[in-house]
Amino acid sequence: MEQKIILILTKEVAVYEVFRNTLHENFGNSVQFRSNHYPPVNMNEVDLILSSGPKKAFRDIIEQLNDRIPYIQANRSIDFYKLEKLLEVKSNTKCLLVSNDTETALESVTLLQRLGFEHLKLIAFAPDMDKPPQLDEISVVITHGLQHLVPKGMHRIIDLGDRSLDLSTIFEISTMLKLSLDKTHLFTMDYFRNFVRIGRRLSASIQSERLLNKQLEIVLDAAHEGIIWVDYNGIVTVFNKEATSILGISNEDAIGKYYSDVVRDLDIEEVMLKKIEIPRQIIHVHGLQILITKTPIVLDNVFSGAVITFQDVSHVQRMEQEIRKKKTESGLTIKYTFDSIIGISEEIEKLKKTAKKLAKSDYTILISGESGTGKEIFAQAIHEHSSRRKGPFVAVNFAGITQSLAESELFGYEEGAFTGARSGGSTGLFELAQNGTIFLDEIGDAPLNIQAAILRVLQEKQVKRVGGNKVIPVDVRVIAATNKDLAQMIEKGTFREDLFYRLNQLPLEILPLRERKEDIPYIINYFLNQRKIKMSFTPEVEALISTYHWPGNVRELEGFINYVTVTADSSKADMEQIPPKMKKSNISQHRIELAKKYLDNHGGRSVFKKILEVLVTYTDKNTGIGRGSLHRLLDIEITESQLRTRMETLRRADCIAVGTKKQGTKITSLGQEVYTQL
């Protein structure tokens, strides 16, 4: 058989490849392809031109052609199963539909609306628009393989993939080129509505109506949705296998019957009378919850019947509700992953990278860090990233918990173990965490006898309930956290040294916010965006934010944002809207002592005092001092490398502020106080 040559005109190479592959799947070696993306093209050998858009989009090429070559502008469809991504989008959400030209974008909007997504506010967008739409409040972007055209700043993108050829176009090509259609059974449910829309043309194109119906039956039975097709007289003409499975009605008992005699509970009369699409509804049928869509079929402006598609969601919903109920009742859910950890600094990126490595092992982890740094967020993220992610995550906080309560909570108790014990006893948190992770927060506050009991569990991997004799084996990964200096507590005898080394197999220190200040603006923007608030700060406020100590870390920073957004009268906050505590200029002795201790741990005081002494003389000047000048002014022997290290230590202690470019280094108010006490 002589091969036919089809010239495919598209704006994107990827679209050409989709068209080519679809046609090849249908017509095999009966066709060859040419493309405007791979010139030159010998037009004398072309039998048919297939374009992805209107003629004006390919004007330069079309004008060179003569009328002898048939021309088809492709009808295109959407991958049915990829549409499931849109089901998670809430009603009335503003969605930007991005395409490469205005006409295609508008066509795509219309198609999605006709497919039942009228509950979404679809807005067309293309680079060639004279008046592009406003992007305010756009939260979702939908595109067909054109993510590179999405406007910057859009984060949630749903890519439905390149739109393939509609079945009507396949049949039009087969008619023009007299090609066989013996492979149409390979199509999926995505083409079903197109089968309906061109039903009359199919009958004219295919001699055997029986063969067409058989091919349709194969396609429809392969779908995972129940599908019913009712003609304009109300007679059921299609009733696929999934419809039989869901409704318990055989194909033989449905085909050829009036719809109300077969499926009265589906309320098909609504779409037959109104002749408008009834988008997704959840109805109850025979004890099942059915997600159903009813679509009228209109051919040449004539009502031809309706298509009803539906799924049984009862089983999935029951399973999901049961899982949620059990997890909620036991407090075994997690809310955070590594994506929840906000920051762009080199320090936080290194921290996340290290934590991900620790997650891959099963050793105990000890997370240390000041209050408000996000220790539990890291613990949950580690659990979610580990091999135990499908297991439970159980958290217990030892701050303020009594000794007796801690013991019964951790290890459970038997019936009658103590006055008020629940009938039947209670399962302990270590048992609840089986095959998962237990998070021991504020472990430094655990009573000594509880510390000993935890150590036994870690060593023996088994627990014994309060008042019981039975030993229960447990397989649990332990993550502990503290904001206290456990080494100092060991010296005082308030924390067990053996437990410390058992917990500290994989240490992870969460840096305070003051040591990763480049994250502060990013975190502020995150909190503001979360509240959908646009706000800026005066230079005085920005300076305060950058120099403030942030003893409460991210938790305090969030509280600061809450305070400012409530007290500010405009979109720009000044010093009047700042919390009183932050505006106090005096520096607490506690901060001074912390800084002095930090310097003591990183070298002798004398060198730091000499550096601060030189910097004190520059306090009243507009510019700081460069490191080279500082090195020359020091009356001690110190290399440039050593000076650089000492200055970095002073910066971390908030004693100096290192400017960018040629701004030099200045001593901070805290540094001046520390200098007077060194």
XYZ file of C-alpha atoms in Angstrom:
678
model
C 0.000 0.000 0.000
C 1.329 3.429 -0.958
C 2.391 5.514 2.034
C 0.658 8.844 2.572
C 2.702 11.867 3.604
C 1.248 14.264 6.187
C 2.765 17.697 6.870
C 2.188 18.599 10.544
C 2.312 22.305 11.406
C 2.761 23.147 15.118
C 4.290 25.915 17.191
C 5.929 23.499 19.607
C 8.096 20.512 18.685
C 6.527 18.531 21.542
C 3.041 18.970 20.028
C 4.316 17.738 16.666
C 5.688 14.621 18.377
C 2.346 13.965 20.125
C 0.452 14.297 16.804
C 2.975 12.093 15.014
C 2.862 9.368 17.666
C -0.950 9.336 17.764
C -1.224 9.058 13.999
C 1.442 6.378 13.887
C -0.415 4.362 16.547
C -3.561 4.508 14.432
C -2.229 4.152 10.917
C 1.123 2.422 11.433
C 3.415 2.422 8.411
C 0.653 3.682 6.117
C 1.787 7.255 6.765
C 4.965 9.294 6.830
C 5.381 12.707 8.429
C 6.952 16.070 7.663
C 7.211 19.057 10.013
C 7.781 22.802 9.800
C 10.344 22.262 12.580
C 12.550 20.115 10.302
C 12.917 21.879 6.927
C 13.197 21.619 4.035
C 9.837 20.092 3.093
C 9.080 19.004 -0.483
C 5.485 20.208 -0.877
C 5.033 18.197 -4.083
C 5.013 14.945 -2.123
C 2.648 16.105 0.649
C -0.821 14.482 0.621
C -2.366 16.297 3.588
C -1.623 19.278 5.859
C -2.555 18.973 9.542
C -2.156 22.101 11.692
C -2.454 22.570 15.447
C -3.899 26.068 15.099
C -5.624 28.462 12.704
C -4.151 29.250 9.286
C -3.095 32.725 10.376
C -0.695 31.141 12.872
C 1.197 29.540 9.938
C 0.611 32.276 7.341
C 4.158 32.178 5.959
C 3.856 28.484 5.145
C 0.199 28.363 4.049
C 0.644 31.158 1.478
C 3.175 29.015 -0.336
C 0.661 26.197 -0.854
C -1.842 25.521 -3.587
C -5.367 24.233 -3.284
C -4.477 20.703 -4.355
C -3.312 19.759 -0.857
C -6.160 19.052 1.602
C -5.928 21.078 4.825
C -7.199 20.104 8.290
C -7.078 22.166 11.470
C -6.879 19.594 14.246
C -9.513 19.175 16.895
C -7.707 18.322 20.113
C -8.692 16.513 23.291
C -7.447 16.393 26.868
C -6.051 13.348 28.656
C -9.022 12.247 30.788
C -6.987 10.844 33.646
C -4.820 13.931 33.983
C -7.983 15.910 34.638
C -8.092 14.214 38.039
C -5.466 16.730 39.127
C -8.122 19.432 38.879
C -10.502 17.632 41.237
C -8.402 18.774 44.191
C -8.827 22.443 43.286
C -11.499 24.157 45.394
C -14.584 25.761 43.822
C -14.286 29.399 42.697
C -10.485 29.183 42.602
C -8.998 31.592 40.075
C -7.044 29.463 37.581
C -4.834 30.876 34.827
C -4.970 28.710 31.678
C -1.700 29.292 29.816
C -1.298 28.543 26.104
C 0.971 29.778 23.325
C -1.684 31.855 21.539
C -4.913 33.578 22.511
C -7.244 31.477 20.380
C -5.907 28.185 21.744
C -6.086 29.489 25.332
C -9.740 30.513 24.909
C -10.533 27.196 23.252
C -8.932 25.311 26.150
C -10.994 27.281 28.675
C -14.195 26.439 26.810
C -13.260 22.762 26.608
C -12.586 22.464 30.349
C -15.867 24.188 31.120
C -17.743 21.761 28.893
C -15.987 18.872 30.611
C -17.548 19.878 33.933
C -15.058 22.301 35.483
C -17.400 25.286 35.488
C -16.906 25.575 39.256
C -13.415 26.960 38.587
C -12.795 30.554 37.507
C -10.793 29.838 34.347
C -8.878 32.793 32.891
C -7.173 32.520 29.484
C -3.580 33.738 29.130
C -1.178 33.799 26.172
C 1.978 35.816 25.431
C 0.385 37.415 22.328
C -2.531 38.996 24.233
C -2.930 42.748 23.779
C -4.353 43.084 27.284
C -3.130 40.242 29.504
C -5.346 39.509 32.524
C -4.490 40.708 36.026
C -2.603 38.052 37.966
C -3.890 39.140 41.389
C -5.277 36.299 43.510
C -4.306 33.704 40.896
C -3.423 30.631 42.945
C -3.349 27.880 40.293
C -1.919 27.741 36.779
C -3.153 25.173 34.238
C -1.212 24.492 31.064
C -0.766 21.880 28.361
C 2.971 21.156 28.325
C 3.899 24.863 28.203
C 5.332 25.485 31.653
C 8.011 27.756 30.198
C 5.273 30.266 29.287
C 3.912 30.472 32.844
C 4.377 33.994 34.315
C 7.053 34.248 36.975
C 5.970 33.990 40.575
C 3.356 31.284 39.998
C 4.088 28.266 42.202
C 1.198 25.820 41.852
C 1.217 24.574 38.271
C -1.003 21.771 36.973
C 0.357 20.441 33.692
C -2.287 18.469 31.815
C 0.236 17.484 29.156
C 0.176 18.232 25.447
C -3.296 17.936 23.975
C -3.531 15.034 21.577
C -5.632 14.649 18.456
C -9.358 14.328 18.887
C -10.919 11.196 17.460
C -12.945 13.322 15.024
C -9.687 14.457 13.415
C -8.452 10.860 13.226
C -11.569 9.876 11.307
C -11.346 12.946 9.067
C -7.780 12.006 8.131
C -8.786 8.397 7.519
C -11.608 9.559 5.216
C -9.469 11.969 3.192
C -6.538 9.591 2.800
C -8.661 6.381 2.654
C -6.735 4.773 5.513
C -7.830 1.772 7.561
C -9.130 2.256 11.141
C -8.570 -1.251 12.470
C -6.580 0.001 15.497
C -9.162 2.281 17.095
C -9.682 -0.138 20.003
C -6.393 1.189 21.419
C -8.043 4.517 22.350
C -8.936 5.265 25.971
C -12.001 6.801 27.567
C -10.606 10.278 26.858
C -12.083 10.064 23.366
C -15.547 8.901 24.386
C -17.330 12.224 24.082
C -15.664 12.759 20.753
C -17.077 9.409 19.590
C -20.513 10.765 20.483
C -20.015 14.178 18.895
C -19.120 12.715 15.527
C -21.329 9.656 15.681
C -23.076 10.368 12.363
C -19.795 10.894 10.561
C -18.481 7.605 11.970
C -21.512 5.759 10.602
C -20.829 7.177 7.168
C -17.126 6.414 7.359
C -17.344 2.840 8.609
C -19.359 0.334 6.621
C -20.100 -1.963 9.496
C -22.029 -0.409 12.373
C -21.442 -3.621 14.325
C -17.657 -3.146 14.086
C -17.942 0.456 15.292
C -20.056 -0.577 18.288
C -17.575 -3.325 19.132
C -14.702 -0.871 19.055
C -16.640 1.544 21.258
C -17.424 -1.278 23.675
C -13.740 -2.176 24.018
C -12.811 1.428 24.742
C -15.638 2.021 27.230
C -15.143 -1.236 29.102
C -11.480 -0.338 29.620
C -12.487 2.815 31.499
C -12.479 2.948 35.308
C -15.707 4.966 35.392
C -19.287 3.867 34.927
C -20.550 5.193 31.577
C -24.153 5.333 30.382
C -25.196 6.789 27.028
C -28.873 7.635 26.606
C -30.161 8.688 23.173
C -32.580 11.566 22.552
C -35.558 9.217 23.022
C -34.314 8.239 26.483
C -33.183 4.762 25.408
C -30.001 3.367 26.978
C -27.551 2.579 24.179
C -24.289 2.198 26.144
C -23.851 0.588 29.564
C -20.220 -0.345 30.244
C -18.758 -2.986 32.577
C -17.918 -0.522 35.350
C -21.542 0.686 35.365
C -22.597 -2.951 35.800
C -20.095 -3.421 38.641
C -21.180 -0.273 40.525
C -24.955 -0.500 40.041
C -25.354 -4.280 39.942
C -27.332 -4.118 36.680
C -26.276 -6.291 33.755
C -25.634 -4.906 30.296
C -28.407 -7.097 28.873
C -30.962 -5.711 31.339
C -30.051 -2.107 30.497
C -29.427 -1.789 26.739
C -32.542 -0.875 24.782
C -34.564 0.039 27.882
C -35.948 3.442 28.819
C -33.566 5.050 31.316
C -36.115 5.478 34.131
C -36.834 1.749 33.992
C -33.151 0.981 34.532
C -31.459 3.702 36.607
C -34.136 5.841 38.218
C -31.863 6.744 41.174
C -29.366 8.585 38.959
C -31.935 11.314 38.131
C -31.052 11.334 34.416
C -34.298 13.208 33.737
C -32.611 16.398 34.989
C -30.136 16.579 32.094
C -32.674 15.297 29.553
C -35.101 18.123 30.359
C -32.680 20.994 31.007
C -30.255 19.962 28.243
C -27.393 21.553 30.173
C -24.427 19.888 31.802
C -24.912 18.889 35.437
C -21.340 18.908 36.778
C -19.943 16.745 39.553
C -22.466 15.735 42.190
C -22.283 13.192 45.001
C -25.467 11.156 45.303
C -26.438 8.094 47.349
C -27.437 4.955 45.450
C -28.034 1.574 47.114
C -25.885 2.566 50.105
C -23.036 3.827 47.896
C -21.743 7.344 47.389
C -21.558 8.057 43.665
C -19.629 10.941 42.105
C -21.609 11.651 38.938
C -21.483 14.011 35.955
C -24.289 14.333 33.396
C -23.491 15.860 30.009
C -25.946 16.587 27.156
C -24.822 15.631 23.648
C -25.556 18.254 21.002
C -24.696 17.571 17.347
C -25.202 20.379 14.844
C -27.257 22.260 17.439
C -29.569 19.274 17.806
C -29.959 17.475 21.140
C -28.911 13.853 20.636
C -28.997 12.443 24.152
C -26.797 12.464 27.228
C -23.684 10.836 28.643
C -23.554 9.972 32.353
C -20.184 9.164 33.932
C -19.815 8.150 37.575
C -17.545 6.554 40.172
C -18.097 4.806 43.494
C -16.278 6.884 46.084
C -17.912 5.334 49.161
C -15.234 2.727 49.818
C -12.320 5.153 49.442
C -14.031 7.728 51.645
C -14.782 5.175 54.362
C -11.171 3.984 54.393
C -9.859 7.545 54.506
C -12.256 8.561 57.293
C -11.297 5.523 59.368
C -7.573 6.191 58.981
C -8.013 9.863 59.842
C -10.155 9.006 62.845
C -7.624 6.552 64.275
C -4.670 8.852 63.701
C -6.468 11.889 65.104
C -7.620 10.025 68.184
C -4.090 8.800 68.869
C -2.337 12.036 67.875
C -0.214 10.127 65.373
C -0.370 12.567 62.466
C 2.374 14.816 61.142
C 1.929 18.266 59.658
C 5.436 19.110 58.519
C 7.942 17.942 55.922
C 11.273 19.364 54.797
C 9.316 21.649 52.459
C 7.805 23.222 55.595
C 11.237 24.445 56.729
C 11.487 27.998 55.420
C 14.833 29.616 54.655
C 17.351 30.325 51.924
C 20.555 30.737 53.920
C 23.531 28.477 53.397
C 23.234 27.397 57.033
C 19.634 26.207 56.790
C 20.287 24.427 53.480
C 23.219 22.561 55.023
C 21.057 21.733 58.038
C 18.269 20.285 55.874
C 20.787 18.310 53.830
C 22.316 16.830 56.988
C 18.890 16.044 58.466
C 17.875 14.180 55.299
C 20.994 12.039 55.630
C 20.216 11.309 59.286
C 16.675 10.326 58.309
C 17.984 7.446 56.204
C 19.477 5.694 59.240
C 17.650 4.194 62.231
C 19.911 5.511 65.007
C 18.614 7.836 67.711
C 18.817 11.557 66.987
C 19.268 14.370 69.508
C 18.077 17.735 68.202
C 19.369 20.707 70.171
C 18.493 24.341 69.738
C 16.953 27.348 71.396
C 13.234 27.681 71.971
C 11.334 28.502 68.776
C 13.926 27.252 66.291
C 11.644 24.496 64.960
C 12.958 21.332 66.577
C 9.661 19.451 66.268
C 9.293 20.530 62.636
C 12.677 18.944 61.920
C 11.661 15.818 63.871
C 8.462 15.400 61.822
C 10.324 16.084 58.578
C 12.931 13.442 59.445
C 10.171 10.911 60.164
C 8.418 11.688 56.869
C 11.725 11.309 54.981
C 12.627 8.001 56.668
C 11.749 4.394 55.912
C 9.258 4.598 58.810
C 7.138 7.271 57.115
C 4.151 4.914 56.844
C 4.319 4.219 60.564
C 2.997 6.460 63.353
C 4.678 9.612 64.686
C 4.098 9.958 68.426
C 5.194 13.063 70.356
C 5.522 13.593 74.103
C 6.638 16.834 75.787
C 8.329 16.492 79.189
C 8.015 20.183 80.093
C 5.751 20.355 83.152
C 4.769 16.657 83.068
C 4.750 14.882 86.429
C 6.806 11.777 87.123
C 3.823 9.441 87.575
C 2.032 10.790 84.528
C 5.163 10.522 82.374
C 5.630 6.868 83.331
C 2.027 5.837 82.590
C 1.936 7.871 79.366
C 5.195 6.457 78.023
C 4.835 2.814 79.020
C 1.082 2.359 79.557
C -0.553 0.668 82.521
C -2.583 -2.383 83.410
C -6.083 -2.317 84.834
C -6.016 -1.509 88.572
C -2.390 -0.344 88.481
C -3.352 2.786 90.452
C -6.401 4.654 91.682
C -8.325 6.009 88.708
C -6.689 3.637 86.190
C -8.912 3.061 83.182
C -10.787 -0.233 82.954
C -8.802 -2.540 80.700
C -5.617 -0.526 81.117
C -3.999 1.755 78.542
C -1.459 1.443 75.745
C 1.717 3.487 76.233
C 3.197 5.888 73.697
C 6.147 3.577 72.958
C 3.664 0.852 71.980
C 1.615 3.296 69.875
C 4.802 4.268 68.032
C 5.453 0.662 66.945
C 7.227 0.610 63.541
C 7.286 4.395 63.609
C 8.957 7.265 65.469
C 8.586 8.589 69.015
C 9.590 12.208 69.599
C 10.806 12.991 73.129
C 10.551 16.778 73.286
C 12.214 18.794 76.083
C 14.055 15.625 77.174
C 16.107 17.758 79.603
C 12.976 18.154 81.743
C 12.444 14.381 82.130
C 12.719 13.193 85.782
C 15.784 11.070 86.528
C 13.842 7.837 87.093
C 12.051 8.346 83.753
C 15.445 8.897 82.134
C 16.529 5.516 83.492
C 13.371 3.855 82.155
C 13.880 5.401 78.702
C 17.483 4.172 78.715
C 16.261 0.613 79.411
C 13.842 0.812 76.487
C 16.599 2.013 74.169
C 18.939 -0.758 75.286
C 16.501 -3.666 75.520
C 13.908 -2.552 72.896
C 11.036 -3.630 75.120
C 8.663 -2.028 77.616
C 6.748 -3.140 80.684
C 3.466 -1.462 81.554
C 2.933 0.098 84.984
C 1.452 -2.565 87.254
C 2.174 -5.335 84.764
C 4.688 -8.182 84.428
C 4.470 -8.789 80.689
C 7.416 -7.623 78.561
C 6.318 -6.051 75.268
C 8.887 -5.793 72.423
C 8.917 -2.475 70.549
C 10.492 -1.425 67.257
C 10.666 2.352 67.508
C 12.985 5.045 66.207
C 13.697 7.697 68.887
C 14.213 11.383 68.205
C 14.808 13.589 71.247
C 15.022 17.377 71.468
C 16.175 19.905 74.054
C 16.858 23.609 74.450
C 19.044 22.991 77.489
C 22.784 22.386 77.857
C 22.709 18.660 78.654
C 26.488 18.535 79.192
C 26.139 21.137 81.949
C 23.192 19.213 83.407
C 25.340 16.071 83.488
C 27.938 17.957 85.552
C 25.188 19.016 87.977
C 23.816 15.485 88.158
C 20.392 16.361 86.734
C 20.788 14.392 83.499
C 22.119 10.856 83.053
C 25.373 10.703 81.140
C 24.643 7.193 79.800
C 21.279 8.334 78.400
C 22.925 11.371 76.808
C 25.365 9.221 74.846
C 22.588 6.806 73.883
C 20.452 9.678 72.530
C 23.315 11.643 71.024
C 24.308 9.035 68.421
C 23.263 11.440 65.651
C 23.374 15.034 66.967
C 21.620 17.803 65.041
C 21.964 21.415 66.179
C 19.313 23.868 64.940
C 20.919 27.271 64.561
C 19.207 30.280 66.167
C 17.701 32.891 63.880
C 20.395 35.456 64.709
C 23.019 33.163 63.125
C 21.143 32.955 59.815
C 19.772 36.464 59.502
C 19.479 36.263 55.722
C 16.505 33.965 56.361
C 14.603 36.646 58.297
C 13.232 38.643 55.287
C 12.327 35.384 53.543
C 10.459 34.056 56.599
C 8.682 37.415 57.056
C 7.461 37.289 53.449
C 6.308 33.703 54.011
C 4.200 34.684 57.032
C 2.768 37.720 55.209
C 1.895 35.656 52.131
C 0.328 33.035 54.384
C -1.969 35.738 55.749
C -2.444 37.237 52.242
C -1.176 40.587 53.518
C 1.056 43.007 51.614
C 3.224 45.040 53.968
C 6.560 46.831 53.945
C 8.657 48.409 56.706
C 10.357 51.748 57.203
C 14.174 51.779 57.148
C 14.198 52.145 60.954
C 12.103 49.002 61.372
C 14.227 47.087 58.856
C 17.357 48.074 60.788
C 15.771 46.912 64.047
C 14.743 43.589 62.511
C 18.277 42.934 61.244
C 20.013 43.805 64.531
C 17.480 42.390 66.984
C 18.643 39.325 68.942
C 15.425 37.264 68.371
C 15.632 35.216 71.593
C 12.343 33.494 70.668
C 13.612 32.733 67.154
C 11.054 31.832 64.447
C 8.225 31.576 66.992
C 8.965 35.141 68.149
C 9.281 36.318 64.546
C 5.812 34.948 63.772
C 4.463 36.710 66.857
C 6.096 39.937 65.631
C 4.309 39.610 62.264
C 0.991 38.962 64.003
C 1.455 42.067 66.165
C 2.472 44.337 63.300
C -0.302 43.240 60.929
C -2.904 43.876 63.645
C -1.586 47.258 64.855
C -0.526 48.784 61.525
C -2.953 51.302 60.025
C -1.477 51.077 56.552
C 0.556 48.735 54.390
C 3.807 50.228 55.726
C 4.779 49.627 59.351
C 6.888 52.103 61.295
C 8.387 52.064 64.794
C 5.036 52.881 66.393
C 3.705 49.452 65.381
C 6.685 47.515 66.801
C 6.171 45.452 69.989
C 7.371 47.415 73.053
C 9.884 44.743 74.040
C 11.732 45.096 70.752
C 11.932 48.886 71.024
C 13.769 48.820 74.340
C 17.309 50.005 73.707
C 18.859 48.509 76.847
C 20.644 45.214 76.433
C 19.972 42.616 79.099
C 22.828 41.251 81.151
C 21.698 37.798 80.078
C 22.546 38.592 76.457
C 25.901 40.028 77.512
C 26.739 36.900 79.474
C 25.726 34.686 76.544
C 27.988 36.649 74.204
C 30.913 36.531 76.675
C 30.455 32.791 77.111
C 30.351 32.321 73.333
C 33.637 34.250 72.964
C 35.245 32.236 75.781
C 34.370 29.023 73.935
C 36.002 30.256 70.713
C 39.322 31.699 71.874
C 40.932 33.964 74.465
C 39.196 37.162 75.587
C 42.282 39.318 75.097
C 42.281 39.122 71.288
C 38.545 39.835 71.062
C 38.929 42.780 73.444
C 41.740 44.274 71.319
C 39.583 44.012 68.177
C 36.585 45.613 69.901
C 38.829 48.330 71.348
C 39.877 49.416 67.850
C 36.285 49.289 66.595
C 35.010 51.423 69.511
C 36.873 54.408 68.098
C 34.850 54.139 64.861
C 31.438 53.988 66.516
C 30.537 57.618 65.826
C 31.642 57.603 62.208
C 29.388 57.084 59.210
C 31.425 54.234 57.812
C 33.009 51.217 59.432
C 36.567 50.056 59.195
C 37.963 47.617 56.655
C 39.668 44.419 57.776
C 42.999 45.563 56.348
C 42.916 48.837 58.317
C 41.809 46.967 61.420
C 44.766 44.571 61.058
C 47.228 47.468 60.834
C 45.775 49.188 63.912
C 45.992 46.121 66.151
C 49.031 46.130 68.449
C 49.144 42.329 68.689
C 50.644 39.674 66.435
C 47.847 38.067 64.452
C 47.638 36.773 60.879
C 44.947 37.904 58.445
C 43.467 34.410 58.527
C 43.307 34.430 62.318
C 41.745 37.908 62.275
C 39.108 36.762 59.798
C 38.213 33.835 62.080
C 37.995 36.070 65.188
C 35.793 38.603 63.355
C 33.424 35.856 62.227
C 33.127 34.716 65.866
C 32.364 38.304 66.948
C 29.740 38.559 64.211
C 28.053 35.358 65.338
C 27.988 36.734 68.883
C 26.291 39.924 67.541
C 29.194 42.034 68.790
C 30.001 43.435 65.354
C 28.144 44.087 62.113
C 30.054 43.333 58.923
C 28.927 45.547 56.056
C 28.714 44.599 52.409
C 31.161 45.752 49.744
C 33.120 48.751 51.162
C 30.887 49.602 54.121
C 33.362 48.110 56.566
C 32.802 46.687 60.032
C 31.115 48.432 62.980
C 30.751 47.528 66.625
C 27.168 46.907 67.759
C 25.555 48.221 70.930
C 25.864 44.707 72.367
C 29.536 44.672 71.380
C 30.123 47.928 73.260
C 28.577 46.482 76.415
C 30.590 43.275 76.072
C 33.784 45.295 75.547
C 33.284 47.175 78.829
C 32.962 43.871 80.730
C 35.805 41.880 79.117
